[in-house]
Structure formats: C-alpha cells, structure tokens
Amino acid sequence: MGQKVELACIIDDDKIYVNLVKKIIEIKKLSENLLVYKNGKEALDYFKNNLEKMSEDRLPDIIFLDLNMPVMDGWEFLNEFVKIKNNFDKKITLYVVSSSIDPRDLERAKSFNLVTDYLIKPIELKKFEKIFDRTAA
C-alpha cells in the first residue's frame, strides 16, 4: 500500500450515500480523516477560511463532489473553487460524483480541468479503493 490519503472530503447532501462512503473509508482504512459538507457553500467557506491560514494539512487530498445539492450545487462550487484553488500548493484530486448519466453533465464536468473524473453513483467498491490507493495513480 502506497502513501495514505490523510484527508478526504465529501460534498453531498445525500445522508445515506455519505454514511455508506464513511463506513467504507473506516472499514477499509482508506483515509485518516474525513470532511463532510452537505452543500457547496459550506465546503467553499471551509476552503476560503483556510486561504488565510494556508495550512496544507487542513486541505483534503481528495474531494468527492455531488452535483445536485441545495444552497450551492456542485456546478456553482466548481465555478468558485476554480478561482481560489491556485492559492493552494497542495494537489487536490477532485471527483464529480452524481447519479446523473446525462452526457451533457459528463461533458460539462470534464470541461473543468480540476475534475479528475466523473463517477456515477453508486460507486463500485473496487473503483473506490483504487481512487484511494495513491500508488495506482
């Protein structure tokens, strides 16, 4: 097993999905810590807050971003995150996670160069483990 993922982040309002992912991460020991936000605004506030502190250890290695959420959806989050991500030295891997199989969503997500991949819910366990295995990347 390669380098451990220190901090993962889930931005999703689906409690059942979030609890499932949390359980998988705990059982498989895929990440040391986990940040969970139920909408893009909560997550964005966290990142903006850390801009001032600039503490790399408080930034996630991986973000799983849902598209459909209240308050601020995944698209709005991406538009805002693009503006601030260059202030962080740390490489953050971002996955869009959605139950949408609409090819337009897929194309739109891939138009953001900070999006590593578009994952369709539910994510298979093997794929999930591969994402967290940093040596496989």
PDB file of C-alpha atoms in Angstrom:
ATOM      1  CA  MET A   1       0.000   0.000   0.000  1.00  0.00           C
ATOM      2  CA  GLY A   2       1.338   3.372  -1.003  1.00  0.00           C
ATOM      3  CA  GLN A   3       1.049   6.780   0.530  1.00  0.00           C
ATOM      4  CA  LYS A   4      -2.008   7.091   2.723  1.00  0.00           C
ATOM      5  CA  VAL A   5      -4.685   9.634   2.000  1.00  0.00           C
ATOM      6  CA  GLU A   6      -4.603  11.914   5.034  1.00  0.00           C
ATOM      7  CA  LEU A   7      -7.796  13.823   4.427  1.00  0.00           C
ATOM      8  CA  ALA A   8     -10.738  13.167   2.141  1.00  0.00           C
ATOM      9  CA  CYS A   9     -13.735  15.431   1.626  1.00  0.00           C
ATOM     10  CA  ILE A  10     -17.313  14.602   0.646  1.00  0.00           C
ATOM     11  CA  ILE A  11     -19.604  17.402  -0.515  1.00  0.00           C
ATOM     12  CA  ASP A  12     -23.018  15.789  -0.752  1.00  0.00           C
ATOM     13  CA  ASP A  13     -26.458  16.258   0.780  1.00  0.00           C
ATOM     14  CA  ASP A  14     -27.445  12.579   0.463  1.00  0.00           C
ATOM     15  CA  LYS A  15     -27.120  11.297   4.061  1.00  0.00           C
ATOM     16  CA  ILE A  16     -27.421   7.629   3.114  1.00  0.00           C
ATOM     17  CA  TYR A  17     -24.699   7.900   0.472  1.00  0.00           C
ATOM     18  CA  VAL A  18     -22.432   9.884   2.822  1.00  0.00           C
ATOM     19  CA  ASN A  19     -22.862   7.326   5.624  1.00  0.00           C
ATOM     20  CA  LEU A  20     -22.096   4.497   3.221  1.00  0.00           C
ATOM     21  CA  VAL A  21     -18.921   6.185   1.989  1.00  0.00           C
ATOM     22  CA  LYS A  22     -17.876   6.968   5.583  1.00  0.00           C
ATOM     23  CA  LYS A  23     -18.301   3.301   6.527  1.00  0.00           C
ATOM     24  CA  ILE A  24     -16.271   2.099   3.530  1.00  0.00           C
ATOM     25  CA  ILE A  25     -13.478   4.562   4.330  1.00  0.00           C
ATOM     26  CA  GLU A  26     -13.438   3.484   8.005  1.00  0.00           C
ATOM     27  CA  ILE A  27     -13.611  -0.271   7.374  1.00  0.00           C
ATOM     28  CA  LYS A  28     -11.035  -0.234   4.595  1.00  0.00           C
ATOM     29  CA  LYS A  29      -8.912   2.410   6.393  1.00  0.00           C
ATOM     30  CA  LEU A  30      -8.699   4.412   3.168  1.00  0.00           C
ATOM     31  CA  SER A  31      -8.215   7.823   4.759  1.00  0.00           C
ATOM     32  CA  GLU A  32      -7.047   9.138   8.125  1.00  0.00           C
ATOM     33  CA  ASN A  33      -9.714  11.844   8.340  1.00  0.00           C
ATOM     34  CA  LEU A  34     -12.858  12.881   6.564  1.00  0.00           C
ATOM     35  CA  LEU A  35     -14.555  16.240   6.000  1.00  0.00           C
ATOM     36  CA  VAL A  36     -18.243  16.166   5.128  1.00  0.00           C
ATOM     37  CA  TYR A  37     -20.280  19.117   3.865  1.00  0.00           C
ATOM     38  CA  LYS A  38     -23.914  18.989   2.852  1.00  0.00           C
ATOM     39  CA  ASN A  39     -23.626  21.701   0.209  1.00  0.00           C
ATOM     40  CA  GLY A  40     -21.100  23.594  -1.857  1.00  0.00           C
ATOM     41  CA  LYS A  41     -21.346  26.763   0.212  1.00  0.00           C
ATOM     42  CA  GLU A  42     -20.320  25.014   3.458  1.00  0.00           C
ATOM     43  CA  ALA A  43     -17.337  23.477   1.684  1.00  0.00           C
ATOM     44  CA  LEU A  44     -16.372  26.715  -0.038  1.00  0.00           C
ATOM     45  CA  ASP A  45     -16.490  28.586   3.278  1.00  0.00           C
ATOM     46  CA  TYR A  46     -14.107  25.990   4.704  1.00  0.00           C
ATOM     47  CA  PHE A  47     -11.651  26.420   1.804  1.00  0.00           C
ATOM     48  CA  LYS A  48     -11.866  30.222   1.890  1.00  0.00           C
ATOM     49  CA  ASN A  49     -11.289  30.126   5.626  1.00  0.00           C
ATOM     50  CA  ASN A  50      -8.124  28.084   5.082  1.00  0.00           C
ATOM     51  CA  LEU A  51      -6.865  30.528   2.457  1.00  0.00           C
ATOM     52  CA  GLU A  52      -5.974  32.905   5.257  1.00  0.00           C
ATOM     53  CA  LYS A  53      -4.409  30.203   7.407  1.00  0.00           C
ATOM     54  CA  MET A  54      -2.748  28.462   4.449  1.00  0.00           C
ATOM     55  CA  SER A  55      -2.366  25.236   6.414  1.00  0.00           C
ATOM     56  CA  GLU A  56      -1.835  22.498   3.844  1.00  0.00           C
ATOM     57  CA  ASP A  57      -2.629  19.726   6.310  1.00  0.00           C
ATOM     58  CA  ARG A  58      -6.185  21.060   6.582  1.00  0.00           C
ATOM     59  CA  LEU A  59      -6.739  20.670   2.849  1.00  0.00           C
ATOM     60  CA  PRO A  60      -8.103  17.391   1.525  1.00  0.00           C
ATOM     61  CA  ASP A  61      -6.162  15.136  -0.823  1.00  0.00           C
ATOM     62  CA  ILE A  62      -9.391  14.038  -2.479  1.00  0.00           C
ATOM     63  CA  ILE A  63     -12.788  15.722  -2.912  1.00  0.00           C
ATOM     64  CA  PHE A  64     -15.953  13.855  -3.909  1.00  0.00           C
ATOM     65  CA  LEU A  65     -18.382  16.461  -5.188  1.00  0.00           C
ATOM     66  CA  ASP A  66     -22.081  15.846  -5.784  1.00  0.00           C
ATOM     67  CA  LEU A  67     -23.796  17.974  -8.438  1.00  0.00           C
ATOM     68  CA  ASN A  68     -27.340  18.282  -7.129  1.00  0.00           C
ATOM     69  CA  MET A  69     -27.465  19.946  -3.720  1.00  0.00           C
ATOM     70  CA  PRO A  70     -29.429  22.743  -2.088  1.00  0.00           C
ATOM     71  CA  VAL A  71     -27.951  26.199  -1.289  1.00  0.00           C
ATOM     72  CA  MET A  72     -24.958  25.838  -3.658  1.00  0.00           C
ATOM     73  CA  ASP A  73     -24.796  22.944  -6.098  1.00  0.00           C
ATOM     74  CA  GLY A  74     -21.717  21.209  -7.486  1.00  0.00           C
ATOM     75  CA  TRP A  75     -21.513  23.413 -10.574  1.00  0.00           C
ATOM     76  CA  GLU A  76     -21.576  26.600  -8.507  1.00  0.00           C
ATOM     77  CA  PHE A  77     -18.954  25.135  -6.174  1.00  0.00           C
ATOM     78  CA  LEU A  78     -16.691  24.281  -9.142  1.00  0.00           C
ATOM     79  CA  ASN A  79     -17.043  27.804 -10.558  1.00  0.00           C
ATOM     80  CA  GLU A  80     -15.984  29.314  -7.227  1.00  0.00           C
ATOM     81  CA  PHE A  81     -13.329  26.725  -6.366  1.00  0.00           C
ATOM     82  CA  VAL A  82     -11.543  27.333  -9.688  1.00  0.00           C
ATOM     83  CA  LYS A  83     -10.973  30.936  -8.586  1.00  0.00           C
ATOM     84  CA  ILE A  84      -9.239  30.015  -5.320  1.00  0.00           C
ATOM     85  CA  LYS A  85      -7.568  26.655  -5.966  1.00  0.00           C
ATOM     86  CA  ASN A  86      -4.361  28.212  -7.306  1.00  0.00           C
ATOM     87  CA  ASN A  87      -3.763  29.696  -3.867  1.00  0.00           C
ATOM     88  CA  PHE A  88      -3.136  26.192  -2.549  1.00  0.00           C
ATOM     89  CA  ASP A  89       0.191  24.483  -3.204  1.00  0.00           C
ATOM     90  CA  LYS A  90      -1.274  21.094  -2.439  1.00  0.00           C
ATOM     91  CA  LYS A  91      -2.571  18.986  -5.317  1.00  0.00           C
ATOM     92  CA  ILE A  92      -6.225  18.251  -4.658  1.00  0.00           C
ATOM     93  CA  THR A  93      -7.835  15.459  -6.671  1.00  0.00           C
ATOM     94  CA  LEU A  94     -11.474  16.237  -7.373  1.00  0.00           C
ATOM     95  CA  TYR A  95     -14.094  13.717  -8.476  1.00  0.00           C
ATOM     96  CA  VAL A  96     -17.588  14.707  -9.539  1.00  0.00           C
ATOM     97  CA  VAL A  97     -19.992  12.095  -8.172  1.00  0.00           C
ATOM     98  CA  SER A  98     -23.527  12.056  -9.453  1.00  0.00           C
ATOM     99  CA  SER A  99     -26.438   9.778 -10.160  1.00  0.00           C
ATOM    100  CA  SER A 100     -26.896  11.697 -13.423  1.00  0.00           C
ATOM    101  CA  ILE A 101     -25.940   9.775 -16.541  1.00  0.00           C
ATOM    102  CA  ASP A 102     -26.703  12.757 -18.764  1.00  0.00           C
ATOM    103  CA  PRO A 103     -23.810  13.070 -21.260  1.00  0.00           C
ATOM    104  CA  ARG A 104     -24.109  16.878 -21.022  1.00  0.00           C
ATOM    105  CA  ASP A 105     -23.272  16.701 -17.315  1.00  0.00           C
ATOM    106  CA  LEU A 106     -20.308  14.479 -18.098  1.00  0.00           C
ATOM    107  CA  GLU A 107     -19.048  16.883 -20.783  1.00  0.00           C
ATOM    108  CA  ARG A 108     -19.583  19.901 -18.560  1.00  0.00           C
ATOM    109  CA  ALA A 109     -17.704  18.269 -15.667  1.00  0.00           C
ATOM    110  CA  LYS A 110     -14.782  17.349 -17.921  1.00  0.00           C
ATOM    111  CA  SER A 111     -14.605  20.945 -19.140  1.00  0.00           C
ATOM    112  CA  PHE A 112     -13.181  21.824 -15.700  1.00  0.00           C
ATOM    113  CA  ASN A 113      -9.527  20.833 -15.760  1.00  0.00           C
ATOM    114  CA  LEU A 114      -9.547  20.370 -11.995  1.00  0.00           C
ATOM    115  CA  VAL A 115     -12.054  17.497 -12.333  1.00  0.00           C
ATOM    116  CA  THR A 116     -10.136  14.210 -12.416  1.00  0.00           C
ATOM    117  CA  ASP A 117     -13.106  12.019 -13.263  1.00  0.00           C
ATOM    118  CA  TYR A 118     -16.884  11.788 -13.315  1.00  0.00           C
ATOM    119  CA  LEU A 119     -18.183   8.943 -11.166  1.00  0.00           C
ATOM    120  CA  ILE A 120     -21.725   7.649 -11.354  1.00  0.00           C
ATOM    121  CA  LYS A 121     -23.452   6.634  -8.126  1.00  0.00           C
ATOM    122  CA  PRO A 122     -23.314   4.104  -6.683  1.00  0.00           C
ATOM    123  CA  ILE A 123     -19.530   3.827  -6.906  1.00  0.00           C
ATOM    124  CA  GLU A 124     -18.211   0.273  -7.020  1.00  0.00           C
ATOM    125  CA  LEU A 125     -16.047  -0.703  -4.069  1.00  0.00           C
ATOM    126  CA  LYS A 126     -13.090  -1.686  -6.294  1.00  0.00           C
ATOM    127  CA  LYS A 127     -13.143   1.681  -8.060  1.00  0.00           C
ATOM    128  CA  PHE A 128     -13.336   3.397  -4.691  1.00  0.00           C
ATOM    129  CA  GLU A 129     -10.331   1.523  -3.332  1.00  0.00           C
ATOM    130  CA  LYS A 130      -8.361   2.322  -6.490  1.00  0.00           C
ATOM    131  CA  ILE A 131      -9.052   6.047  -6.047  1.00  0.00           C
ATOM    132  CA  PHE A 132      -7.614   5.920  -2.527  1.00  0.00           C
ATOM    133  CA  ASP A 133      -4.567   3.869  -3.492  1.00  0.00           C
ATOM    134  CA  ARG A 134      -2.192   6.697  -4.313  1.00  0.00           C
ATOM    135  CA  THR A 135       0.369   4.341  -5.875  1.00  0.00           C
ATOM    136  CA  ALA A 136      -2.136   3.227  -8.514  1.00  0.00           C
ATOM    137  CA  ALA A 137      -2.448   6.799  -9.760  1.00  0.00           C
TER     138      ALA A 137
END
